[in-house]
Structure formats: structure tokens, C-alpha cells
């Protein structure tokens, strides 16, 4: 069924419940660890008091006081974990209420063309309902916030967070419960620290916090961190420290026994990279010898000869680390790698894109004084057949979203809509709504006559 329904809208928004669900699981495991750790500590200390009769009353009292302080700290951590659990569950209930509002924007009657096999509980959405349009506008704003939270490139502030604060009054529910802003902000900070600052502190801390989950996923993130650390030490001239670091942290990755059965793919990749781990040291030593020579710098022959070694020190290693981090992050929280906003934009643009679409600078939300630039291809002349020619005759402006400069470039690699583009000279509409050329109705082909079991009509010449 191609018509928009309530069930279809709910299914397309299931990903909104993924992050809170994973946060609840993670928080519950944290509570379990707190309880088990305290139980173990208390049992050990009490057992120590009972088994050691030589302890004085003051020593026993000191142990009890330490246990009390430990228990007080445990209560604070437990209260914080309970507060987090309530917050995550509130996100789920708020989003469920937000989506359940779609039931109020449905059609009262079923269309005659509606599929008979459709679930009786599923209803068509009334696309002319102003409240539904407003609801979709809010969903679009949430998608934009989600996109900006993840793709932000500013260090001083996150544009997604700023937009979320500005749009908060326009939502019926608490907007902080509709977007997992804290998770995506932390992701963005780690991502920027890798790509822009080339800092490994945040990514190392994130790995330690999610170590158990990453091991289950057979993650290769730890190797990427050590590899970048090793190359960074060479880059800063710490050759001896880099060699020692490589022996301690990178060498174990060359042993297949340190990998599990499902992790052999990572072993092959890491082993191949470890065979080249000494190349940067050779390159640095050759460059130092060249700089210490009379020429005052490495020759062109040396630079070209060791260009492959120099490639290891490029930005590619940081891009590889950020890519590995992004993949692990999406796997842990069970979210798609692509931005939901871009997915929906692609679907919408594909349903509207035709071969007549072009970049119309007049159809823009930004003020511009540029003249209109038509995208002319080799197979047609848009100045004659393009939609702008007809719009000017009608004295109207082309409002096609695909033709706008902001969206035209996004739609370049998207397929065209599966629309009927044939232009009939003499169209004839049948009672069932289908349109055929009048000449073909008068002179049907033999194939059509055999398929329908009818006879052709002999129409006398006028």
C-alpha cells in the first residue's frame, strides 16, 4: 500500500527508541556492578574481622567506619543511576506519546481504493489536516537537530544544542526527551577530538567505558588507538619511546592466538599493517640524515623514494580511527550509520525528481542577485523544453523543491521518479481513469486484440 498510514509512520520511527533502550541496559549493568562490588567488599571486611581475633576494638571500629563511608558513596552512585534510569524511561514514554498523536490525524472513512488486506486497526493519515502538517514540521525540526548534533564542527558550542534550545517552546513535550542530545554531543566531541585536534584522550576514555561491549562486537578500536599513538610519537621525534610503545602495545596484535575465532578478519588487517610499522622509523632516520647534510634538506630523489613511508604519517590514520569509532558507536546504540534526515530527503527528492528538473537560482530561500543558470545537457535544450520556458509563459515561478539550488545538488546522484513522462498528442481518458492515445484506441495492435479477445473497430474516414 502506497498511502501513508499510522502503522507505517510508527515503523519508520522505531530507531528513536533504540538509544534509550540501550542506555537503560547499560545503566542496569552499572547498577549490578555497584551492588556486586559492595557486597564483595562488605563480606570480605566482615570475614576479616571475624577471622582475626587479634584486632583491637579501635581497629574494628575503623574498619566499620570505612565501610560506612563506602556505603554512603554507594548510595550516592545508586541514586544517580536510578535518576538516569528514570530519565531514559521518560524518553521512551514521551516519544510514545508524541507518536501516538498520529491517531488523531486519520481519515474517518476508508477509501474505495484501499487495499482489502490492510490491517483493520491501521488507518490512513489525513494529509490535509493542519495539525498533522504541524506535527510533521516538528518531526523535521527534530531530524535537523539530530543532524546538527552529530555533524557539528564547532568546538565552542554545538549548533544542534543551540537549535534545540531555540525550538523548545514550539513542542508540546519536553524536547530534551525527544532527542538523545547528551549521547550525540559526546559522540561529536570525541569525533572532533580525533579529526581536528588529533587527541587520543577522549577516545581512549570512551573505549574504557565501553570495553566489555566492544569486545563482544570484535572491535578493532583499541588497535587503531595504539597505532595512531605510535605514529604520533614518531611524528614528534620520540623514536625510542615509539619503539618501546610498539613492543608493549602493538606487538601482541601480531599473534593470532590473541584473537578469537570471529576476530580473524581483524588479525589479517592488523598483521598486514604491522609489517610496515618500522617504515616510518626508516623514513625519519633518512630525513634526519638528509637535513644534517650540506644540502640542508632531503633531495627530490629521496622524497619520491620514501613517499609511501610518508603516506603512513598522513591524515589517513586519523580518518581510519574516526571511521572505526563511528562504526562501533552505531553498533553499540543500534542506530543507522547514515543520517535519518538525509535518508528521508533522498526518498522525498527521488519521488519528485524528473528529467526536466534543473538548478533554478530564482527558486531559493536566500536572496541572490545572480542570473538564472540553466543546466543544459547534451540530449535536450532546456531553454526550449525546460519547465522554466512554460513557467515564464504563465508568468509564474517554479516552486519545485528539486529545482531549488539548495536541494538540486543533493539530488544529482538520486534516481528519477517512476512517473509517466510520455506526452500524447491526442490523449483520451477512459472511464477507469487511464489515459491512452486516441489513435491507439482506434487501431489497437494484434497483441492487444489477442490478449483482450476483442475485435478492432473499423472507423470510416471523415
Coordinates of N, CA, C and O in Angstrom, one line a residue, residues 112-247:
X112 N -12.2 4.0 -1.2 CA -12.7 2.9 -2.0 C -11.6 2.1 -2.7 O -11.7 0.9 -3.0
X113 N -10.4 2.7 -2.9 CA -9.3 2.1 -3.5 C -8.3 1.5 -2.5 O -7.3 1.0 -2.8
X114 N -8.7 1.5 -1.2 CA -7.8 1.0 -0.1 C -7.7 -0.5 -0.3 O -8.6 -1.3 -0.6
X115 N -6.5 -1.0 0.0 CA -6.2 -2.4 -0.1 C -7.0 -3.2 0.9 O -7.1 -2.9 2.1
X116 N -7.7 -4.3 0.5 CA -8.6 -5.0 1.4 C -7.8 -5.8 2.4 O -8.3 -6.2 3.4
X117 N -6.5 -6.1 2.1 CA -5.7 -6.9 3.0 C -5.0 -6.0 4.1 O -4.3 -6.6 4.9
X118 N -5.3 -4.7 4.1 CA -4.7 -3.9 5.1 C -5.3 -4.2 6.5 O -6.5 -4.5 6.6
X119 N -4.5 -4.0 7.5 CA -4.9 -4.3 8.9 C -6.1 -3.4 9.2 O -6.1 -2.2 8.9
X120 N -7.1 -3.9 9.9 CA -8.3 -3.1 10.2 C -7.9 -2.0 11.2 O -8.6 -0.9 11.2
X121 N -6.9 -2.2 12.0 CA -6.6 -1.2 13.0 C -5.7 -0.1 12.4 O -5.6 1.0 13.0
X122 N -5.2 -0.3 11.2 CA -4.4 0.7 10.5 C -5.3 1.7 9.8 O -6.2 1.3 9.1
X123 N -5.0 3.0 9.9 CA -5.8 4.0 9.3 C -5.0 4.9 8.4 O -3.8 5.1 8.7
X124 N -5.6 5.5 7.4 CA -4.9 6.4 6.6 C -4.8 7.8 7.3 O -5.7 8.2 8.0
X125 N -3.7 8.4 7.1 CA -3.5 9.8 7.6 C -4.1 10.8 6.7 O -4.0 10.7 5.5
X126 N -4.7 11.8 7.3 CA -5.3 12.9 6.6 C -4.2 14.0 6.3 O -3.9 14.8 7.2
X127 N -3.7 13.9 5.1 CA -2.5 14.8 4.8 C -3.0 16.3 4.7 O -2.1 17.2 4.5
X128 N -4.3 16.5 4.7 CA -4.8 17.9 4.6 C -5.1 18.5 6.0 O -5.5 19.6 6.1
X129 N -4.8 17.7 7.0 CA -5.0 18.1 8.4 C -3.9 19.1 8.8 O -2.7 18.7 8.7
X130 N -4.3 20.3 9.2 CA -3.3 21.3 9.6 C -2.5 20.8 10.8 O -1.3 21.1 10.9
X131 N -3.1 20.1 11.7 CA -2.3 19.6 12.9 C -1.3 18.5 12.5 O -0.2 18.5 13.1
X132 N -1.7 17.7 11.5 CA -0.7 16.7 11.0 C 0.5 17.4 10.3 O 1.6 17.0 10.5
X133 N 0.2 18.4 9.6 CA 1.3 19.2 8.9 C 2.2 19.8 10.0 O 3.4 19.8 9.8
X134 N 1.6 20.3 11.0 CA 2.4 20.9 12.1 C 3.2 19.8 12.8 O 4.4 20.1 13.2
X135 N 2.6 18.6 12.9 CA 3.3 17.5 13.6 C 4.5 17.1 12.7 O 5.6 16.9 13.3
X136 N 4.4 17.0 11.4 CA 5.5 16.7 10.5 C 6.5 17.8 10.5 O 7.7 17.5 10.4
X137 N 6.1 19.0 10.7 CA 7.1 20.1 10.8 C 7.9 19.9 12.0 O 9.2 20.2 12.0
X138 N 7.3 19.5 13.1 CA 8.1 19.3 14.3 C 9.1 18.1 14.1 O 10.2 18.2 14.6
X139 N 8.6 17.1 13.4 CA 9.5 15.9 13.2 C 10.7 16.3 12.3 O 11.8 15.9 12.5
X140 N 10.4 17.2 11.4 CA 11.5 17.7 10.5 C 12.5 18.5 11.3 O 13.8 18.3 11.2
X141 N 12.0 19.3 12.3 CA 13.0 20.0 13.1 C 13.8 19.1 14.0 O 15.0 19.3 14.2
X142 N 13.2 18.0 14.5 CA 13.9 17.0 15.3 C 15.0 16.4 14.4 O 16.1 16.1 14.9
X143 N 14.7 16.1 13.2 CA 15.7 15.5 12.3 C 16.9 16.4 12.0 O 18.0 16.0 12.0
X144 N 16.6 17.7 11.9 CA 17.6 18.7 11.7 C 18.5 18.8 12.9 O 19.7 18.9 12.8
X145 N 17.9 18.8 14.1 CA 18.6 18.9 15.3 C 19.5 17.6 15.5 O 20.7 17.8 15.8
X146 N 19.0 16.5 15.1 CA 19.8 15.2 15.2 C 21.0 15.3 14.2 O 22.1 15.0 14.6
X147 N 20.8 15.9 13.0 CA 21.8 16.0 12.1 C 22.9 17.0 12.6 O 24.1 16.7 12.5
X148 N 22.5 18.1 13.1 CA 23.5 19.1 13.6 C 24.2 18.7 14.8 O 25.4 19.0 15.0
X149 N 23.5 17.9 15.7 CA 24.2 17.4 16.9 C 25.4 16.5 16.5 O 26.5 16.5 17.1
X150 N 25.2 15.7 15.5 CA 26.2 14.7 15.1 C 27.3 15.3 14.2 O 28.4 14.9 14.3
X151 N 26.9 16.2 13.3 CA 27.8 16.7 12.3 C 28.4 18.1 12.7 O 29.1 18.7 11.8
X152 N 28.2 18.5 13.9 CA 28.7 19.8 14.3 C 30.3 19.9 14.2 O 31.0 18.9 14.5
X153 N 30.8 21.0 13.7 CA 32.2 21.2 13.6 C 32.8 22.3 14.4 O 34.0 22.6 14.3
X154 N 32.0 22.9 15.3 CA 32.4 24.0 16.1 C 32.8 23.4 17.5 O 32.2 22.5 18.0
X155 N 33.9 24.0 18.0 CA 34.4 23.5 19.3 C 33.8 24.2 20.5 O 33.6 23.7 21.6
X156 N 33.4 25.5 20.3 CA 32.9 26.3 21.4 C 31.5 26.0 21.8 O 31.1 26.0 22.9
X157 N 30.7 25.5 20.8 CA 29.3 25.1 21.1 C 28.8 24.2 20.0 O 29.3 24.2 18.9
X158 N 27.8 23.5 20.3 CA 27.2 22.6 19.4 C 25.9 23.2 18.7 O 25.0 23.7 19.5
X159 N 25.9 23.3 17.4 CA 24.8 24.0 16.7 C 23.5 23.3 17.0 O 22.4 23.9 17.0
X160 N 23.5 22.0 17.1 CA 22.3 21.2 17.3 C 21.7 21.6 18.7 O 20.5 21.7 18.8
X161 N 22.6 21.7 19.7 CA 22.1 22.1 21.0 C 21.5 23.5 21.0 O 20.4 23.7 21.7
X162 N 22.1 24.4 20.3 CA 21.6 25.7 20.3 C 20.2 25.8 19.6 O 19.3 26.5 20.0
X163 N 20.1 25.0 18.5 CA 18.8 25.0 17.8 C 17.7 24.3 18.6 O 16.6 24.7 18.6
X164 N 18.1 23.3 19.4 CA 17.2 22.6 20.3 C 16.6 23.5 21.3 O 15.4 23.5 21.6
X165 N 17.5 24.4 21.9 CA 17.0 25.3 22.9 C 16.1 26.4 22.3 O 15.1 26.8 22.9
X166 N 16.4 26.8 21.1 CA 15.5 27.8 20.4 C 14.2 27.2 20.0 O 13.2 28.0 20.0
X167 N 14.1 25.9 19.7 CA 12.8 25.3 19.2 C 12.0 24.7 20.4 O 10.9 24.2 20.2
X168 N 12.6 24.7 21.6 CA 11.9 24.0 22.7 C 10.5 24.5 23.0 O 9.6 23.7 23.2
X169 N 10.2 25.9 22.9 CA 8.9 26.3 23.2 C 7.8 25.9 22.1 O 6.6 26.0 22.4
X170 N 8.3 25.5 20.9 CA 7.3 25.1 19.9 C 6.8 23.7 20.0 O 5.9 23.3 19.3
X171 N 7.3 22.9 21.0 CA 7.0 21.5 21.1 C 6.0 21.3 22.3 O 6.2 22.0 23.3
X172 N 5.1 20.4 22.2 CA 4.2 20.1 23.2 C 4.9 19.4 24.4 O 4.5 19.7 25.6
X173 N 5.8 18.5 24.1 CA 6.5 17.8 25.1 C 7.9 18.3 25.3 O 8.4 19.2 24.5
X174 N 8.6 17.9 26.3 CA 10.0 18.3 26.6 C 10.9 17.8 25.4 O 11.0 16.6 25.2
X175 N 11.5 18.8 24.8 CA 12.3 18.4 23.6 C 13.5 17.6 24.0 O 14.0 16.8 23.2
X176 N 14.0 17.8 25.2 CA 15.2 17.0 25.6 C 14.9 15.5 25.8 O 15.8 14.7 25.8
X177 N 13.6 15.2 25.8 CA 13.2 13.8 25.9 C 12.9 13.2 24.5 O 12.8 12.0 24.4
X178 N 12.8 14.0 23.5 CA 12.6 13.6 22.2 C 13.9 13.4 21.4 O 13.9 12.7 20.3
X179 N 15.0 13.9 21.9 CA 16.3 13.8 21.2 C 17.3 13.4 22.2 O 17.4 13.9 23.3
X180 N 18.2 12.4 21.8 CA 19.2 11.9 22.7 C 20.4 12.9 22.6 O 21.5 12.5 22.1
X181 N 20.3 14.1 23.0 CA 21.3 15.1 22.8 C 22.6 14.8 23.5 O 23.7 15.1 23.0
X182 N 22.5 14.3 24.8 CA 23.7 14.0 25.5 C 24.6 13.0 24.9 O 25.8 13.1 24.8
X183 N 23.9 11.9 24.3 CA 24.7 10.9 23.6 C 25.4 11.4 22.4 O 26.6 11.2 22.1
X184 N 24.6 12.2 21.6 CA 25.2 12.7 20.3 C 26.2 13.8 20.5 O 27.1 13.9 19.7
X185 N 26.0 14.5 21.6 CA 27.0 15.6 21.9 C 28.4 14.9 22.3 O 29.4 15.4 21.9
X186 N 28.3 13.9 23.1 CA 29.5 13.2 23.5 C 30.2 12.5 22.3 O 31.4 12.6 22.1
X187 N 29.4 12.0 21.4 CA 29.9 11.4 20.1 C 30.6 12.5 19.3 O 31.7 12.3 18.8
X188 N 30.0 13.7 19.2 CA 30.6 14.7 18.4 C 31.9 15.2 19.0 O 32.8 15.5 18.3
X189 N 32.0 15.3 20.3 CA 33.2 15.8 21.0 C 34.3 14.8 20.7 O 35.5 15.3 20.4
X190 N 34.1 13.5 20.8 CA 35.1 12.5 20.6 C 35.5 12.6 19.1 O 36.7 12.5 18.8
X191 N 34.6 12.7 18.2 CA 34.8 12.7 16.8 C 35.7 13.9 16.4 O 36.7 13.8 15.6
X192 N 35.4 15.1 17.0 CA 36.2 16.3 16.7 C 37.6 16.2 17.3 O 38.6 16.7 16.7
X193 N 37.7 15.6 18.5 CA 39.0 15.5 19.1 C 39.9 14.6 18.3 O 41.1 14.8 18.3
X194 N 39.3 13.7 17.5 CA 40.2 12.8 16.7 C 40.6 13.5 15.4 O 41.7 13.6 15.0
X195 N 39.6 14.1 14.7 CA 39.8 14.6 13.4 C 40.5 16.0 13.4 O 41.3 16.3 12.5
X196 N 40.1 16.8 14.3 CA 40.6 18.2 14.3 C 41.8 18.4 15.3 O 42.8 19.0 14.9
X197 N 41.7 17.8 16.5 CA 42.7 18.0 17.5 C 43.8 16.9 17.5 O 44.9 17.1 18.1
X198 N 43.5 15.8 16.8 CA 44.4 14.6 16.8 C 44.8 14.3 18.3 O 45.9 14.0 18.6
X199 N 43.7 14.3 19.1 CA 43.9 14.0 20.5 C 43.3 12.6 20.8 O 42.2 12.3 20.4
X200 N 44.0 11.8 21.5 CA 43.5 10.4 21.8 C 43.0 10.2 23.2 O 42.5 9.1 23.6
X201 N 42.9 11.3 24.0 CA 42.4 11.2 25.4 C 41.0 10.8 25.5 O 40.6 9.9 26.2
X202 N 40.1 11.5 24.7 CA 38.7 11.3 24.8 C 38.3 9.9 24.2 O 37.5 9.2 24.8
X203 N 38.9 9.5 23.1 CA 38.6 8.2 22.5 C 39.1 7.1 23.4 O 38.4 6.0 23.5
X204 N 40.2 7.3 24.1 CA 40.7 6.2 25.0 C 39.7 6.1 26.2 O 39.5 5.0 26.6
X205 N 39.3 7.2 26.7 CA 38.3 7.2 27.8 C 37.0 6.5 27.4 O 36.4 5.7 28.1
X206 N 36.5 6.8 26.2 CA 35.3 6.2 25.7 C 35.5 4.7 25.5 O 34.6 3.9 25.8
X207 N 36.6 4.3 25.0 CA 36.9 2.9 24.9 C 36.9 2.1 26.2 O 36.3 1.1 26.4
X208 N 37.5 2.7 27.2 CA 37.5 2.1 28.6 C 36.1 2.0 29.2 O 35.8 1.0 29.9
X209 N 35.2 3.0 28.9 CA 33.9 3.0 29.4 C 33.0 1.9 28.7 O 32.0 1.4 29.3
X210 N 33.4 1.6 27.5 CA 32.6 0.6 26.7 C 33.4 -0.6 26.3 O 33.1 -1.3 25.3
X211 N 34.4 -1.0 27.1 CA 35.3 -2.0 26.8 C 34.6 -3.4 26.6 O 34.8 -4.1 25.7
X212 N 33.7 -3.7 27.6 CA 33.0 -5.0 27.5 C 32.1 -5.1 26.3 O 32.1 -6.2 25.6
X213 N 31.4 -4.1 26.0 CA 30.5 -4.1 24.8 C 31.3 -4.2 23.5 O 30.9 -4.9 22.6
X214 N 32.5 -3.5 23.5 CA 33.3 -3.5 22.3 C 33.9 -4.9 22.0 O 34.1 -5.3 20.9
X215 N 34.3 -5.6 23.1 CA 34.8 -6.9 23.0 C 33.8 -7.9 22.4 O 34.2 -8.7 21.5
X216 N 32.6 -7.7 22.7 CA 31.5 -8.6 22.2 C 31.3 -8.3 20.7 O 30.9 -9.2 19.9
X217 N 31.6 -7.1 20.3 CA 31.4 -6.7 18.9 C 32.7 -7.0 18.0 O 32.7 -6.7 16.8
X218 N 33.7 -7.6 18.7 CA 35.0 -7.8 18.0 C 35.6 -6.6 17.4 O 36.0 -6.5 16.2
X219 N 35.6 -5.5 18.2 CA 36.0 -4.2 17.7 C 37.5 -4.2 17.6 O 38.3 -4.8 18.3
X220 N 38.0 -3.4 16.6 CA 39.4 -3.2 16.4 C 39.8 -1.8 16.8 O 40.9 -1.3 16.4
X221 N 39.0 -1.2 17.6 CA 39.3 0.2 18.0 C 40.5 0.4 18.8 O 41.3 1.4 18.7
X222 N 40.8 -0.6 19.7 CA 42.0 -0.4 20.6 C 43.3 -0.5 19.7 O 44.2 0.3 20.0
X223 N 43.3 -1.3 18.7 CA 44.5 -1.3 17.8 C 44.6 0.0 17.1 O 45.8 0.5 17.0
X224 N 43.5 0.6 16.6 CA 43.6 1.9 15.9 C 44.1 3.0 16.9 O 44.9 3.8 16.4
X225 N 43.7 2.9 18.1 CA 44.2 3.9 19.1 C 45.7 3.8 19.3 O 46.5 4.8 19.3
X226 N 46.2 2.5 19.5 CA 47.6 2.3 19.7 C 48.4 2.7 18.5 O 49.5 3.2 18.6
X227 N 47.9 2.4 17.3 CA 48.6 2.6 16.1 C 48.7 4.1 15.9 O 49.8 4.6 15.5
X228 N 47.7 4.9 16.1 CA 47.8 6.4 16.0 C 48.7 6.9 17.0 O 49.5 7.9 16.8
X229 N 48.7 6.4 18.2 CA 49.6 6.8 19.3 C 51.1 6.6 18.9 O 51.9 7.5 19.1
X230 N 51.3 5.4 18.3 CA 52.7 5.1 17.9 C 53.2 6.1 16.8 O 54.3 6.6 16.9
X231 N 52.4 6.3 15.8 CA 52.8 7.2 14.7 C 52.9 8.6 15.2 O 53.8 9.4 14.7
X232 N 52.1 9.0 16.2 CA 52.2 10.4 16.7 C 53.5 10.6 17.5 O 54.1 11.7 17.4
X233 N 53.9 9.5 18.2 CA 55.2 9.6 18.9 C 56.4 9.8 17.9 O 57.3 10.5 18.2
X234 N 56.3 9.0 16.8 CA 57.3 9.2 15.8 C 57.3 10.6 15.2 O 58.4 11.2 14.9
X235 N 56.1 11.1 14.9 CA 55.9 12.4 14.3 C 56.5 13.5 15.2 O 57.0 14.5 14.7
X236 N 56.5 13.3 16.5 CA 57.0 14.3 17.4 C 58.5 14.1 17.8 O 59.0 14.8 18.6
X237 N 59.1 13.1 17.1 CA 60.5 12.9 17.3 C 60.9 11.9 18.5 O 62.0 11.8 18.8
X238 N 59.9 11.3 19.0 CA 60.1 10.3 20.2 C 60.3 8.9 19.6 O 59.5 8.0 19.8
X239 N 61.4 8.7 18.9 CA 61.7 7.4 18.2 C 61.9 6.3 19.2 O 61.3 5.2 19.1
X240 N 62.7 6.5 20.2 CA 63.0 5.4 21.2 C 61.7 5.1 22.0 O 61.4 3.9 22.2
X241 N 60.9 6.1 22.4 CA 59.7 5.8 23.1 C 58.7 5.1 22.2 O 57.9 4.3 22.7
X242 N 58.7 5.5 20.9 CA 57.8 4.8 20.0 C 58.1 3.3 19.8 O 57.2 2.5 19.8
X243 N 59.4 3.0 19.8 CA 59.8 1.6 19.7 C 59.4 0.8 20.9 O 58.8 -0.3 20.8
X244 N 59.6 1.4 22.1 CA 59.2 0.7 23.3 C 57.7 0.6 23.4 O 57.1 -0.5 23.8
X245 N 56.9 1.6 22.9 CA 55.5 1.5 22.9 C 55.0 0.5 22.0 O 54.0 -0.3 22.3
X246 N 55.6 0.4 20.8 CA 55.3 -0.6 19.8 C 55.4 -2.1 20.4 O 54.6 -2.9 20.2
X247 N 56.5 -2.3 21.1 CA 56.8 -3.6 21.6 C 55.7 -4.0 22.7 O 55.3 -5.2 22.8

